[in-house]
Amino acid sequence: MDDFKTDMEINATKLESHFLPSVFSTIRHHLHDYANKYIRNINNNNIRNISDEEFQAIKTLRNNKEIIISRADKGNAIVVMDKKDYIEKANNILQLKQFQHTTKSLQKEKEEEMNKYLRE
């Protein structure tokens, strides 16, 4: 995008010697407006790398409240699971002995430990 702005400015300077100052000022103003509209248009457009059908399928899946869509634990993949199964598996994991309920938040304590370590 910066290259586009630079090119527009360079080309405008090349035109300057061929026009009266008042005419050049008008041209420069129009070029500036055009460049800004072009840049705004590009920044506001989300260019998809999937087809309309694929986009619609993803949208339908996202709106389905009976499924969970998440990243896989391993690999660069996405997992689609039944919401009930997902909640059941999460609860099973939380029931394991390696986890325990706590009433106080350890966040502040861990944060202070980390800050102390970083200061050393």
mmCIF file of C-alpha atoms in Angstrom:
data_model
loop_
_atom_site.group_PDB
_atom_site.id
_atom_site.type_symbol
_atom_site.label_atom_id
_atom_site.label_comp_id
_atom_site.label_asym_id
_atom_site.label_seq_id
_atom_site.Cartn_x
_atom_site.Cartn_y
_atom_site.Cartn_z
ATOM 1 C CA MET A 1 0.000 0.000 0.000
ATOM 2 C CA ASP A 2 2.872 2.367 0.770
ATOM 3 C CA ASP A 3 4.256 1.684 -2.710
ATOM 4 C CA PHE A 4 0.966 2.815 -4.212
ATOM 5 C CA LYS A 5 1.068 6.097 -2.273
ATOM 6 C CA THR A 6 4.707 6.674 -3.223
ATOM 7 C CA ASP A 7 3.996 5.989 -6.903
ATOM 8 C CA MET A 8 1.072 8.419 -6.853
ATOM 9 C CA GLU A 9 3.231 11.131 -5.271
ATOM 10 C CA ILE A 10 6.089 10.590 -7.758
ATOM 11 C CA ASN A 11 3.725 10.737 -10.730
ATOM 12 C CA ALA A 12 2.039 13.861 -9.376
ATOM 13 C CA THR A 13 5.429 15.602 -9.076
ATOM 14 C CA LYS A 14 6.240 14.672 -12.682
ATOM 15 C CA LEU A 15 3.000 16.342 -13.803
ATOM 16 C CA GLU A 16 3.642 19.560 -11.892
ATOM 17 C CA SER A 17 5.876 21.194 -14.512
ATOM 18 C CA HIS A 18 3.296 20.644 -17.278
ATOM 19 C CA PHE A 19 0.416 22.591 -15.688
ATOM 20 C CA LEU A 20 -0.380 25.983 -14.254
ATOM 21 C CA PRO A 21 -0.196 25.973 -10.436
ATOM 22 C CA SER A 22 -3.983 26.328 -10.053
ATOM 23 C CA VAL A 23 -4.670 23.467 -12.488
ATOM 24 C CA PHE A 24 -1.997 21.288 -10.884
ATOM 25 C CA SER A 25 -3.500 21.943 -7.452
ATOM 26 C CA THR A 26 -6.875 20.665 -8.701
ATOM 27 C CA ILE A 27 -5.276 17.601 -10.311
ATOM 28 C CA ARG A 28 -3.277 16.858 -7.166
ATOM 29 C CA HIS A 29 -6.433 17.176 -5.059
ATOM 30 C CA HIS A 30 -8.316 14.721 -7.325
ATOM 31 C CA LEU A 31 -5.396 12.274 -7.319
ATOM 32 C CA HIS A 32 -5.222 12.463 -3.533
ATOM 33 C CA ASP A 33 -8.971 11.788 -3.208
ATOM 34 C CA TYR A 34 -8.794 8.908 -5.686
ATOM 35 C CA ALA A 35 -5.815 7.343 -3.892
ATOM 36 C CA ASN A 36 -7.547 7.573 -0.500
ATOM 37 C CA LYS A 37 -10.768 6.034 -1.865
ATOM 38 C CA TYR A 38 -8.771 3.247 -3.515
ATOM 39 C CA ILE A 39 -6.853 2.484 -0.312
ATOM 40 C CA ARG A 40 -10.020 2.564 1.813
ATOM 41 C CA ASN A 41 -11.749 0.234 -0.645
ATOM 42 C CA ILE A 42 -8.867 -2.254 -0.558
ATOM 43 C CA ASN A 43 -8.648 -2.144 3.243
ATOM 44 C CA ASN A 44 -12.401 -2.729 3.624
ATOM 45 C CA ASN A 45 -12.580 -5.649 1.193
ATOM 46 C CA ASN A 46 -12.052 -9.035 2.721
ATOM 47 C CA ILE A 47 -10.720 -11.185 -0.071
ATOM 48 C CA ARG A 48 -11.690 -14.804 0.495
ATOM 49 C CA ASN A 49 -9.530 -17.752 -0.407
ATOM 50 C CA ILE A 50 -12.556 -20.063 -0.527
ATOM 51 C CA SER A 51 -15.551 -20.370 -2.825
ATOM 52 C CA ASP A 52 -18.978 -18.940 -2.015
ATOM 53 C CA GLU A 53 -20.287 -22.475 -1.380
ATOM 54 C CA GLU A 54 -17.467 -23.196 1.095
ATOM 55 C CA PHE A 55 -18.055 -19.858 2.816
ATOM 56 C CA GLN A 56 -21.773 -20.610 3.121
ATOM 57 C CA ALA A 57 -21.024 -24.094 4.526
ATOM 58 C CA ILE A 58 -18.709 -22.608 7.174
ATOM 59 C CA LYS A 59 -21.336 -20.011 8.050
ATOM 60 C CA THR A 60 -23.967 -22.743 8.445
ATOM 61 C CA LEU A 61 -21.641 -24.782 10.686
ATOM 62 C CA ARG A 62 -20.809 -21.717 12.783
ATOM 63 C CA ASN A 63 -24.511 -21.014 13.359
ATOM 64 C CA ASN A 64 -25.238 -24.615 14.414
ATOM 65 C CA LYS A 65 -25.479 -24.493 18.220
ATOM 66 C CA GLU A 66 -25.284 -28.302 18.539
ATOM 67 C CA ILE A 67 -21.641 -28.527 17.473
ATOM 68 C CA ILE A 68 -18.293 -27.159 18.652
ATOM 69 C CA ILE A 69 -15.640 -26.039 16.171
ATOM 70 C CA SER A 70 -12.124 -25.781 17.566
ATOM 71 C CA ARG A 71 -8.467 -26.292 16.766
ATOM 72 C CA ALA A 72 -7.118 -29.784 17.160
ATOM 73 C CA ASP A 73 -4.721 -30.409 20.037
ATOM 74 C CA LYS A 74 -2.059 -31.596 17.612
ATOM 75 C CA GLY A 75 -1.408 -30.629 14.043
ATOM 76 C CA ASN A 76 -2.767 -27.803 11.992
ATOM 77 C CA ALA A 77 -6.372 -28.976 11.827
ATOM 78 C CA ILE A 78 -9.871 -28.011 12.845
ATOM 79 C CA VAL A 79 -12.196 -30.359 14.705
ATOM 80 C CA VAL A 80 -15.983 -30.351 14.516
ATOM 81 C CA MET A 81 -17.572 -32.188 17.457
ATOM 82 C CA ASP A 82 -21.024 -32.765 18.831
ATOM 83 C CA LYS A 83 -21.433 -30.254 21.672
ATOM 84 C CA LYS A 84 -22.707 -32.881 24.133
ATOM 85 C CA ASP A 85 -19.704 -35.144 23.419
ATOM 86 C CA TYR A 86 -17.319 -32.207 23.793
ATOM 87 C CA ILE A 87 -18.748 -31.211 27.183
ATOM 88 C CA GLU A 88 -18.719 -34.844 28.349
ATOM 89 C CA LYS A 89 -15.039 -35.270 27.365
ATOM 90 C CA ALA A 90 -14.090 -31.973 29.014
ATOM 91 C CA ASN A 91 -15.838 -33.003 32.234
ATOM 92 C CA ASN A 92 -14.105 -36.405 32.150
ATOM 93 C CA ILE A 93 -10.728 -34.682 31.858
ATOM 94 C CA LEU A 94 -11.551 -32.340 34.739
ATOM 95 C CA GLN A 95 -12.504 -35.322 36.924
ATOM 96 C CA LEU A 96 -8.969 -36.755 36.705
ATOM 97 C CA LYS A 97 -6.926 -36.798 39.903
ATOM 98 C CA GLN A 98 -4.323 -34.397 38.501
ATOM 99 C CA PHE A 99 -6.805 -31.534 38.841
ATOM 100 C CA GLN A 100 -8.177 -30.180 42.082
ATOM 101 C CA HIS A 101 -10.716 -27.546 43.029
ATOM 102 C CA THR A 102 -9.403 -24.395 44.613
ATOM 103 C CA THR A 103 -11.242 -21.491 46.150
ATOM 104 C CA LYS A 104 -8.511 -18.884 45.885
ATOM 105 C CA SER A 105 -7.051 -17.555 42.690
ATOM 106 C CA LEU A 106 -3.382 -18.341 42.206
ATOM 107 C CA GLN A 107 -3.016 -15.818 39.405
ATOM 108 C CA LYS A 108 -1.736 -12.945 41.561
ATOM 109 C CA GLU A 109 0.707 -15.212 43.397
ATOM 110 C CA LYS A 110 2.070 -16.684 40.139
ATOM 111 C CA GLU A 111 2.303 -13.217 38.594
ATOM 112 C CA GLU A 112 4.373 -11.951 41.533
ATOM 113 C CA GLU A 113 6.644 -15.023 41.321
ATOM 114 C CA MET A 114 7.185 -14.417 37.615
ATOM 115 C CA ASN A 115 7.923 -10.710 38.102
ATOM 116 C CA LYS A 116 10.403 -11.514 40.878
ATOM 117 C CA TYR A 117 12.112 -14.072 38.639
ATOM 118 C CA LEU A 118 12.310 -11.591 35.750
ATOM 119 C CA ARG A 119 13.839 -8.885 37.961
ATOM 120 C CA GLU A 120 16.680 -11.186 39.089
#
